[in-house]
PDB file of C-alpha atoms and ligand atoms in Angstrom:
ATOM      1  CA  UNK A   1       6.131  18.276   1.866  1.00  0.00           C
ATOM      2  CA  UNK A   2       4.898  14.742   1.101  1.00  0.00           C
ATOM      3  CA  UNK A   3       1.408  14.593  -0.253  1.00  0.00           C
ATOM      4  CA  UNK A   4      -0.841  12.346   1.879  1.00  0.00           C
ATOM      5  CA  UNK A   5      -1.762   8.976   0.075  1.00  0.00           C
ATOM      6  CA  UNK A   6      -4.665   6.872   1.244  1.00  0.00           C
ATOM      7  CA  UNK A   7      -5.419   3.608  -0.552  1.00  0.00           C
ATOM      8  CA  UNK A   8      -8.192   1.060  -0.014  1.00  0.00           C
ATOM      9  CA  UNK A   9      -7.206  -2.590  -0.366  1.00  0.00           C
ATOM     10  CA  UNK A  10     -10.556  -4.526  -1.114  1.00  0.00           C
ATOM     11  CA  UNK A  11      -8.790  -7.799  -0.861  1.00  0.00           C
ATOM     12  CA  UNK A  12     -11.047 -10.807  -2.182  1.00  0.00           C
ATOM     13  CA  UNK A  13     -14.264  -8.834  -1.422  1.00  0.00           C
ATOM     14  CA  UNK A  14     -17.119  -7.272  -3.365  1.00  0.00           C
ATOM     15  CA  UNK A  15     -18.823  -8.557  -6.551  1.00  0.00           C
ATOM     16  CA  UNK A  16     -19.240  -6.694  -9.759  1.00  0.00           C
ATOM     17  CA  UNK A  17     -22.344  -4.926  -8.448  1.00  0.00           C
ATOM     18  CA  UNK A  18     -21.232  -4.033  -4.983  1.00  0.00           C
ATOM     19  CA  UNK A  19     -17.714  -3.108  -6.167  1.00  0.00           C
ATOM     20  CA  UNK A  20     -18.952  -0.777  -8.790  1.00  0.00           C
ATOM     21  CA  UNK A  21     -21.493   0.783  -6.371  1.00  0.00           C
ATOM     22  CA  UNK A  22     -18.677   1.343  -3.797  1.00  0.00           C
ATOM     23  CA  UNK A  23     -16.532   2.940  -6.486  1.00  0.00           C
ATOM     24  CA  UNK A  24     -19.258   5.220  -7.624  1.00  0.00           C
ATOM     25  CA  UNK A  25     -20.087   6.270  -4.119  1.00  0.00           C
ATOM     26  CA  UNK A  26     -16.581   7.149  -3.449  1.00  0.00           C
ATOM     27  CA  UNK A  27     -16.438   9.099  -6.683  1.00  0.00           C
ATOM     28  CA  UNK A  28     -19.494  11.185  -5.864  1.00  0.00           C
ATOM     29  CA  UNK A  29     -18.366  11.585  -2.122  1.00  0.00           C
ATOM     30  CA  UNK A  30     -14.788  12.846  -2.868  1.00  0.00           C
ATOM     31  CA  UNK A  31     -14.770  16.596  -3.081  1.00  0.00           C
ATOM     32  CA  UNK A  32     -12.610  18.223  -5.744  1.00  0.00           C
ATOM     33  CA  UNK A  33     -10.548  20.003  -3.076  1.00  0.00           C
ATOM     34  CA  UNK A  34      -9.952  16.885  -1.023  1.00  0.00           C
ATOM     35  CA  UNK A  35      -8.959  14.975  -4.094  1.00  0.00           C
ATOM     36  CA  UNK A  36      -6.464  17.755  -4.834  1.00  0.00           C
ATOM     37  CA  UNK A  37      -4.845  17.536  -1.435  1.00  0.00           C
ATOM     38  CA  UNK A  38      -4.749  13.790  -0.980  1.00  0.00           C
ATOM     39  CA  UNK A  39      -3.797  11.033  -3.404  1.00  0.00           C
ATOM     40  CA  UNK A  40      -6.485   8.348  -3.290  1.00  0.00           C
ATOM     41  CA  UNK A  41      -6.527   4.863  -4.711  1.00  0.00           C
ATOM     42  CA  UNK A  42      -8.807   1.880  -4.499  1.00  0.00           C
ATOM     43  CA  UNK A  43      -7.466  -1.696  -5.061  1.00  0.00           C
ATOM     44  CA  UNK A  44     -10.178  -4.081  -6.140  1.00  0.00           C
ATOM     45  CA  UNK A  45      -9.909  -7.597  -7.211  1.00  0.00           C
ATOM     46  CA  UNK A  46      -8.401  -8.017 -10.737  1.00  0.00           C
ATOM     47  CA  UNK A  47     -11.525  -8.996 -12.433  1.00  0.00           C
ATOM     48  CA  UNK A  48     -13.361  -5.789 -11.309  1.00  0.00           C
ATOM     49  CA  UNK A  49     -10.449  -3.368 -12.279  1.00  0.00           C
ATOM     50  CA  UNK A  50     -11.944  -2.192 -15.625  1.00  0.00           C
ATOM     51  CA  UNK A  51     -15.411  -1.525 -14.187  1.00  0.00           C
ATOM     52  CA  UNK A  52     -13.871   0.227 -11.208  1.00  0.00           C
ATOM     53  CA  UNK A  53     -11.668   2.280 -13.440  1.00  0.00           C
ATOM     54  CA  UNK A  54     -14.832   3.525 -15.342  1.00  0.00           C
ATOM     55  CA  UNK A  55     -16.876   4.108 -12.105  1.00  0.00           C
ATOM     56  CA  UNK A  56     -14.236   6.420 -10.659  1.00  0.00           C
ATOM     57  CA  UNK A  57     -13.235   8.110 -13.895  1.00  0.00           C
ATOM     58  CA  UNK A  58     -15.170  11.269 -12.895  1.00  0.00           C
ATOM     59  CA  UNK A  59     -13.096  11.706  -9.683  1.00  0.00           C
ATOM     60  CA  UNK A  60      -9.419  12.051  -8.562  1.00  0.00           C
ATOM     61  CA  UNK A  61      -9.289   8.325  -7.574  1.00  0.00           C
ATOM     62  CA  UNK A  62      -6.603   6.060  -8.959  1.00  0.00           C
ATOM     63  CA  UNK A  63      -6.990   2.333  -9.217  1.00  0.00           C
ATOM     64  CA  UNK A  64      -4.452  -0.354  -8.179  1.00  0.00           C
ATOM     65  CA  UNK A  65      -3.851  -4.045  -8.363  1.00  0.00           C
ATOM     66  CA  UNK A  66      -3.446  -6.301  -5.328  1.00  0.00           C
ATOM     67  CA  UNK A  67      -0.794  -8.358  -7.090  1.00  0.00           C
ATOM     68  CA  UNK A  68       1.198  -8.649 -10.292  1.00  0.00           C
ATOM     69  CA  UNK A  69       3.550 -11.154 -12.022  1.00  0.00           C
ATOM     70  CA  UNK A  70       7.191 -10.648 -12.662  1.00  0.00           C
ATOM     71  CA  UNK A  71       7.244 -11.302 -16.390  1.00  0.00           C
ATOM     72  CA  UNK A  72       5.983  -9.104 -19.215  1.00  0.00           C
ATOM     73  CA  UNK A  73       4.061 -11.751 -21.138  1.00  0.00           C
ATOM     74  CA  UNK A  74       4.225 -15.285 -22.343  1.00  0.00           C
ATOM     75  CA  UNK A  75       3.394 -18.837 -20.986  1.00  0.00           C
ATOM     76  CA  UNK A  76       2.582 -18.065 -17.285  1.00  0.00           C
ATOM     77  CA  UNK A  77      -0.924 -19.416 -17.091  1.00  0.00           C
ATOM     78  CA  UNK A  78      -3.074 -17.548 -14.608  1.00  0.00           C
ATOM     79  CA  UNK A  79      -0.764 -14.543 -14.135  1.00  0.00           C
ATOM     80  CA  UNK A  80      -1.275 -10.950 -14.932  1.00  0.00           C
ATOM     81  CA  UNK A  81       1.581  -8.458 -16.007  1.00  0.00           C
ATOM     82  CA  UNK A  82       2.228  -4.881 -15.052  1.00  0.00           C
ATOM     83  CA  UNK A  83       1.681  -4.019 -18.743  1.00  0.00           C
ATOM     84  CA  UNK A  84      -1.798  -5.573 -18.645  1.00  0.00           C
ATOM     85  CA  UNK A  85      -2.645  -3.742 -15.445  1.00  0.00           C
ATOM     86  CA  UNK A  86      -1.607  -0.500 -17.068  1.00  0.00           C
ATOM     87  CA  UNK A  87      -3.537  -1.282 -20.162  1.00  0.00           C
ATOM     88  CA  UNK A  88      -6.830  -1.549 -18.197  1.00  0.00           C
ATOM     89  CA  UNK A  89      -6.121   1.713 -16.340  1.00  0.00           C
ATOM     90  CA  UNK A  90      -4.192   0.829 -13.075  1.00  0.00           C
ATOM     91  CA  UNK A  91      -1.764   3.235 -11.579  1.00  0.00           C
ATOM     92  CA  UNK A  92      -0.505   1.266  -8.585  1.00  0.00           C
ATOM     93  CA  UNK A  93       0.300  -2.333  -7.706  1.00  0.00           C
ATOM     94  CA  UNK A  94       0.682  -3.779  -4.182  1.00  0.00           C
ATOM     95  CA  UNK A  95       3.854  -5.854  -3.715  1.00  0.00           C
ATOM     96  CA  UNK A  96       4.561  -8.095  -0.733  1.00  0.00           C
ATOM     97  CA  UNK A  97       1.221  -7.535   1.044  1.00  0.00           C
ATOM     98  CA  UNK A  98       1.358  -9.724   4.275  1.00  0.00           C
ATOM     99  CA  UNK A  99      -1.390 -12.027   2.958  1.00  0.00           C
ATOM    100  CA  UNK A 100       0.835 -12.789  -0.079  1.00  0.00           C
ATOM    101  CA  UNK A 101       3.960 -13.203   2.138  1.00  0.00           C
ATOM    102  CA  UNK A 102       2.375 -15.357   4.821  1.00  0.00           C
ATOM    103  CA  UNK A 103      -0.625 -17.124   3.188  1.00  0.00           C
ATOM    104  CA  UNK A 104       0.666 -17.548  -0.368  1.00  0.00           C
ATOM    105  CA  UNK A 105       4.302 -17.785   0.733  1.00  0.00           C
ATOM    106  CA  UNK A 106       6.022 -15.156  -1.412  1.00  0.00           C
ATOM    107  CA  UNK A 107       9.632 -14.614  -0.593  1.00  0.00           C
ATOM    108  CA  UNK A 108      11.570 -11.316  -0.333  1.00  0.00           C
ATOM    109  CA  UNK A 109      13.267 -12.207  -3.627  1.00  0.00           C
ATOM    110  CA  UNK A 110      10.101 -12.736  -5.650  1.00  0.00           C
ATOM    111  CA  UNK A 111       8.631  -9.482  -4.041  1.00  0.00           C
ATOM    112  CA  UNK A 112      11.788  -7.621  -5.193  1.00  0.00           C
ATOM    113  CA  UNK A 113      11.302  -8.937  -8.758  1.00  0.00           C
ATOM    114  CA  UNK A 114       7.595  -7.794  -8.589  1.00  0.00           C
ATOM    115  CA  UNK A 115       8.600  -4.178  -7.545  1.00  0.00           C
ATOM    116  CA  UNK A 116      11.041  -4.117 -10.356  1.00  0.00           C
ATOM    117  CA  UNK A 117       8.586  -5.403 -12.833  1.00  0.00           C
ATOM    118  CA  UNK A 118       5.864  -2.886 -11.670  1.00  0.00           C
ATOM    119  CA  UNK A 119       8.248  -0.001 -12.214  1.00  0.00           C
ATOM    120  CA  UNK A 120       9.435  -1.311 -15.584  1.00  0.00           C
ATOM    121  CA  UNK A 121       5.838  -1.796 -16.583  1.00  0.00           C
ATOM    122  CA  UNK A 122       5.176   1.878 -15.855  1.00  0.00           C
ATOM    123  CA  UNK A 123       3.155   1.435 -12.614  1.00  0.00           C
ATOM    124  CA  UNK A 124       3.802   2.669  -9.093  1.00  0.00           C
ATOM    125  CA  UNK A 125       4.590  -0.003  -6.584  1.00  0.00           C
ATOM    126  CA  UNK A 126       3.333  -0.049  -2.883  1.00  0.00           C
ATOM    127  CA  UNK A 127       5.862  -2.287  -1.198  1.00  0.00           C
ATOM    128  CA  UNK A 128       4.348  -3.688   2.114  1.00  0.00           C
ATOM    129  CA  UNK A 129       6.498  -4.593   4.998  1.00  0.00           C
ATOM    130  CA  UNK A 130       5.756  -5.582   8.541  1.00  0.00           C
ATOM    131  CA  UNK A 131       6.508  -7.951  11.462  1.00  0.00           C
ATOM    132  CA  UNK A 132       4.606 -10.895  12.768  1.00  0.00           C
ATOM    133  CA  UNK A 133       3.297 -10.751  16.354  1.00  0.00           C
ATOM    134  CA  UNK A 134       5.919 -13.218  17.538  1.00  0.00           C
ATOM    135  CA  UNK A 135       8.652 -11.164  15.882  1.00  0.00           C
ATOM    136  CA  UNK A 136       7.390  -8.116  17.739  1.00  0.00           C
ATOM    137  CA  UNK A 137       7.304  -9.847  21.072  1.00  0.00           C
ATOM    138  CA  UNK A 138      10.827 -11.098  20.376  1.00  0.00           C
ATOM    139  CA  UNK A 139      11.933  -7.492  19.683  1.00  0.00           C
ATOM    140  CA  UNK A 140      12.786  -8.383  16.175  1.00  0.00           C
ATOM    141  CA  UNK A 141      10.564  -5.628  14.493  1.00  0.00           C
ATOM    142  CA  UNK A 142      13.657  -3.503  13.321  1.00  0.00           C
ATOM    143  CA  UNK A 143      15.557  -6.477  12.006  1.00  0.00           C
ATOM    144  CA  UNK A 144      12.565  -7.842  10.092  1.00  0.00           C
ATOM    145  CA  UNK A 145      11.425  -4.571   8.535  1.00  0.00           C
ATOM    146  CA  UNK A 146      14.990  -3.660   7.756  1.00  0.00           C
ATOM    147  CA  UNK A 147      15.485  -6.992   5.935  1.00  0.00           C
ATOM    148  CA  UNK A 148      12.197  -6.555   4.101  1.00  0.00           C
ATOM    149  CA  UNK A 149      13.040  -3.003   2.901  1.00  0.00           C
ATOM    150  CA  UNK A 150      16.558  -3.857   1.826  1.00  0.00           C
ATOM    151  CA  UNK A 151      15.516  -7.115   0.062  1.00  0.00           C
ATOM    152  CA  UNK A 152      12.460  -5.450  -1.553  1.00  0.00           C
ATOM    153  CA  UNK A 153      14.352  -2.642  -3.024  1.00  0.00           C
ATOM    154  CA  UNK A 154      17.626  -4.636  -3.825  1.00  0.00           C
ATOM    155  CA  UNK A 155      19.323  -3.577  -7.107  1.00  0.00           C
ATOM    156  CA  UNK A 156      16.979  -0.684  -7.755  1.00  0.00           C
ATOM    157  CA  UNK A 157      18.454   2.707  -8.639  1.00  0.00           C
ATOM    158  CA  UNK A 158      17.390   5.776  -6.619  1.00  0.00           C
ATOM    159  CA  UNK A 159      15.385   6.957  -9.659  1.00  0.00           C
ATOM    160  CA  UNK A 160      13.423   3.798  -9.794  1.00  0.00           C
ATOM    161  CA  UNK A 161      12.843   3.897  -6.073  1.00  0.00           C
ATOM    162  CA  UNK A 162      11.450   7.382  -6.199  1.00  0.00           C
ATOM    163  CA  UNK A 163       8.396   5.598  -7.794  1.00  0.00           C
ATOM    164  CA  UNK A 164       7.789   3.415  -4.675  1.00  0.00           C
ATOM    165  CA  UNK A 165       5.440   3.920  -1.681  1.00  0.00           C
ATOM    166  CA  UNK A 166       6.264   1.908   1.373  1.00  0.00           C
ATOM    167  CA  UNK A 167       3.356   0.553   3.424  1.00  0.00           C
ATOM    168  CA  UNK A 168       4.353  -0.479   6.979  1.00  0.00           C
ATOM    169  CA  UNK A 169       1.792  -3.009   8.073  1.00  0.00           C
ATOM    170  CA  UNK A 170       2.451  -4.830  11.256  1.00  0.00           C
ATOM    171  CA  UNK A 171       0.923  -8.240  10.519  1.00  0.00           C
ATOM    172  CA  UNK A 172      -0.524  -8.522  14.129  1.00  0.00           C
ATOM    173  CA  UNK A 173      -2.768  -5.446  13.251  1.00  0.00           C
ATOM    174  CA  UNK A 174      -4.061  -6.424   9.880  1.00  0.00           C
ATOM    175  CA  UNK A 175      -7.759  -7.358  10.004  1.00  0.00           C
ATOM    176  CA  UNK A 176      -7.586  -7.946  13.790  1.00  0.00           C
ATOM    177  CA  UNK A 177      -9.005  -4.813  15.119  1.00  0.00           C
ATOM    178  CA  UNK A 178      -5.605  -4.185  16.870  1.00  0.00           C
ATOM    179  CA  UNK A 179      -3.814  -1.064  15.714  1.00  0.00           C
ATOM    180  CA  UNK A 180      -0.273   0.112  16.287  1.00  0.00           C
ATOM    181  CA  UNK A 181      -0.255   3.037  18.605  1.00  0.00           C
ATOM    182  CA  UNK A 182       0.720   6.265  16.759  1.00  0.00           C
ATOM    183  CA  UNK A 183       4.052   6.092  18.638  1.00  0.00           C
ATOM    184  CA  UNK A 184       4.749   2.486  17.522  1.00  0.00           C
ATOM    185  CA  UNK A 185       3.919   3.432  13.889  1.00  0.00           C
ATOM    186  CA  UNK A 186       6.118   6.522  14.087  1.00  0.00           C
ATOM    187  CA  UNK A 187       8.900   4.544  15.530  1.00  0.00           C
ATOM    188  CA  UNK A 188       9.104   2.074  12.598  1.00  0.00           C
ATOM    189  CA  UNK A 189       8.297   4.677   9.922  1.00  0.00           C
ATOM    190  CA  UNK A 190      11.289   6.707  11.143  1.00  0.00           C
ATOM    191  CA  UNK A 191      13.463   3.560  11.043  1.00  0.00           C
ATOM    192  CA  UNK A 192      12.294   2.916   7.434  1.00  0.00           C
ATOM    193  CA  UNK A 193      13.169   6.580   6.476  1.00  0.00           C
ATOM    194  CA  UNK A 194      16.586   6.056   8.050  1.00  0.00           C
ATOM    195  CA  UNK A 195      17.195   2.797   6.129  1.00  0.00           C
ATOM    196  CA  UNK A 196      16.183   4.603   2.833  1.00  0.00           C
ATOM    197  CA  UNK A 197      18.609   7.421   3.697  1.00  0.00           C
ATOM    198  CA  UNK A 198      21.449   4.778   4.205  1.00  0.00           C
ATOM    199  CA  UNK A 199      20.508   2.933   0.993  1.00  0.00           C
ATOM    200  CA  UNK A 200      20.069   6.027  -1.124  1.00  0.00           C
ATOM    201  CA  UNK A 201      20.353   9.505   0.263  1.00  0.00           C
ATOM    202  CA  UNK A 202      18.584  11.808   2.692  1.00  0.00           C
ATOM    203  CA  UNK A 203      16.728  13.763  -0.038  1.00  0.00           C
ATOM    204  CA  UNK A 204      15.171  10.552  -1.576  1.00  0.00           C
ATOM    205  CA  UNK A 205      14.382   9.259   2.024  1.00  0.00           C
ATOM    206  CA  UNK A 206      12.510  12.523   2.745  1.00  0.00           C
ATOM    207  CA  UNK A 207      10.503  12.278  -0.418  1.00  0.00           C
ATOM    208  CA  UNK A 208       9.261   8.720  -0.249  1.00  0.00           C
ATOM    209  CA  UNK A 209       5.762   8.249   1.257  1.00  0.00           C
ATOM    210  CA  UNK A 210       5.328   5.756   3.925  1.00  0.00           C
ATOM    211  CA  UNK A 211       1.825   4.575   4.697  1.00  0.00           C
ATOM    212  CA  UNK A 212       0.716   2.800   7.830  1.00  0.00           C
ATOM    213  CA  UNK A 213      -1.750  -0.118   7.437  1.00  0.00           C
ATOM    214  CA  UNK A 214      -3.415  -2.350  10.185  1.00  0.00           C
ATOM    215  CA  UNK A 215      -7.008  -1.873  11.288  1.00  0.00           C
ATOM    216  CA  UNK A 216      -7.071   1.877  10.309  1.00  0.00           C
ATOM    217  CA  UNK A 217     -10.449   3.415  10.735  1.00  0.00           C
ATOM    218  CA  UNK A 218     -12.199   6.864  11.025  1.00  0.00           C
ATOM    219  CA  UNK A 219     -11.536   6.774  14.742  1.00  0.00           C
ATOM    220  CA  UNK A 220      -7.796   6.428  14.533  1.00  0.00           C
ATOM    221  CA  UNK A 221      -6.909   7.894  11.193  1.00  0.00           C
ATOM    222  CA  UNK A 222      -6.137  11.373  12.436  1.00  0.00           C
ATOM    223  CA  UNK A 223      -3.802  10.459  15.201  1.00  0.00           C
ATOM    224  CA  UNK A 224      -1.849   8.006  12.963  1.00  0.00           C
ATOM    225  CA  UNK A 225      -1.508  10.425  10.234  1.00  0.00           C
ATOM    226  CA  UNK A 226      -0.514  13.193  12.687  1.00  0.00           C
ATOM    227  CA  UNK A 227       2.823  11.389  13.151  1.00  0.00           C
ATOM    228  CA  UNK A 228       5.831  12.967  11.346  1.00  0.00           C
ATOM    229  CA  UNK A 229       6.583  10.160   9.176  1.00  0.00           C
ATOM    230  CA  UNK A 230       3.131   8.727   8.550  1.00  0.00           C
ATOM    231  CA  UNK A 231       2.159   9.923   5.115  1.00  0.00           C
ATOM    232  CA  UNK A 232      -1.140   8.112   4.695  1.00  0.00           C
ATOM    233  CA  UNK A 233      -2.806   4.868   5.211  1.00  0.00           C
ATOM    234  CA  UNK A 234      -3.415   1.609   3.482  1.00  0.00           C
ATOM    235  CA  UNK A 235      -6.872   0.465   4.620  1.00  0.00           C
ATOM    236  CA  UNK A 236      -8.374  -2.913   4.361  1.00  0.00           C
ATOM    237  CA  UNK A 237     -11.733  -3.565   6.033  1.00  0.00           C
ATOM    238  CA  UNK A 238     -12.694   0.087   6.494  1.00  0.00           C
ATOM    239  CA  UNK A 239     -12.187   0.774   2.785  1.00  0.00           C
ATOM    240  CA  UNK A 240     -15.257  -1.415   1.963  1.00  0.00           C
ATOM    241  CA  UNK A 241     -17.603   1.096   3.518  1.00  0.00           C
ATOM    242  CA  UNK A 242     -17.775   4.315   1.529  1.00  0.00           C
ATOM    243  CA  UNK A 243     -18.538   6.496   4.415  1.00  0.00           C
ATOM    244  CA  UNK A 244     -15.611   5.243   6.500  1.00  0.00           C
ATOM    245  CA  UNK A 245     -13.194   5.369   3.668  1.00  0.00           C
ATOM    246  CA  UNK A 246     -14.181   8.927   2.837  1.00  0.00           C
ATOM    247  CA  UNK A 247     -13.837   9.910   6.480  1.00  0.00           C
ATOM    248  CA  UNK A 248     -10.312   8.403   6.543  1.00  0.00           C
ATOM    249  CA  UNK A 249      -9.409  10.314   3.441  1.00  0.00           C
ATOM    250  CA  UNK A 250     -10.862  13.501   4.970  1.00  0.00           C
ATOM    251  CA  UNK A 251      -8.609  12.868   8.096  1.00  0.00           C
ATOM    252  CA  UNK A 252      -5.630  13.102   5.766  1.00  0.00           C
ATOM    253  CA  UNK A 253      -6.372  16.775   4.588  1.00  0.00           C
TER     254      UNK A 253
HETATM  255  C1  LIG B   1      -4.636  -4.351   4.585  1.00  0.00           C
HETATM  256  O1  LIG B   1      -5.146  -5.306   3.981  1.00  0.00           O
HETATM  257  O2  LIG B   1      -3.597  -3.819   3.982  1.00  0.00           O
HETATM  258  C2  LIG B   1      -5.101  -3.756   5.824  1.00  0.00           C
HETATM  259  C3  LIG B   1      -4.415  -2.997   6.481  1.00  0.00           C
HETATM  260  O3  LIG B   1      -6.251  -4.427   6.294  1.00  0.00           O
HETATM  261  P1  LIG B   1      -7.123  -3.872   7.716  1.00  0.00           P
HETATM  262  O4  LIG B   1      -7.132  -2.458   7.486  1.00  0.00           O
HETATM  263  O5  LIG B   1      -8.398  -4.539   7.442  1.00  0.00           O
HETATM  264  O6  LIG B   1      -6.373  -4.341   8.819  1.00  0.00           O
END
């Protein structure tokens, strides 16, 4: 059985005050029993990570980073390494979020190096994949997702890949209010599991968690997570409201 995993990507939102308040209200609102049956993470902007780590320290809530650099240390002005993120209490790091692929211009190759650096640095990567609207309309979803999975995990051993969570996030559903139907999500999640089985083996493919992301909210969380291959959610907008995020976590129980 895969343990559900719900993560909240705050993107470039909150300030030090509202971020800590959000983290504190999640920590006080998450019951011990729910925290035991669902893995929960919040993913704040870099600069608020230490304060958020402190604010959630009383609860079973992990903290992640939205980005990471591929090198361990050195002359890379403005970048943050996996070791630094671990040092300040992070557990997870997003790799290849659609905003980094399509707004910042990250390539599959760079994302692959990030996944590898995250694992080597002792963190757990969340590898995000997903097709653009025009790619879905052109019936290229399988091809795009397959390429992103194979390129994102290229060169990684089965042992390393067991640290990875995949997040399927159709780009047309992120921040748009449009959500993939549970059937659309399940179809792509099953495809991802099949690809993992072909790249590694069936056991590993069965063990890896695959989150769905794209306008997830309390109203659609249960039906999405009821799908056989949907193991949790990566939540953007709705993770900024503690009541909504707690309701989504509850839906995973
Ligand atoms: C995200 O940023 O990963 C995301 C899924 O955003 P939203 O829930 O706002 O669509």
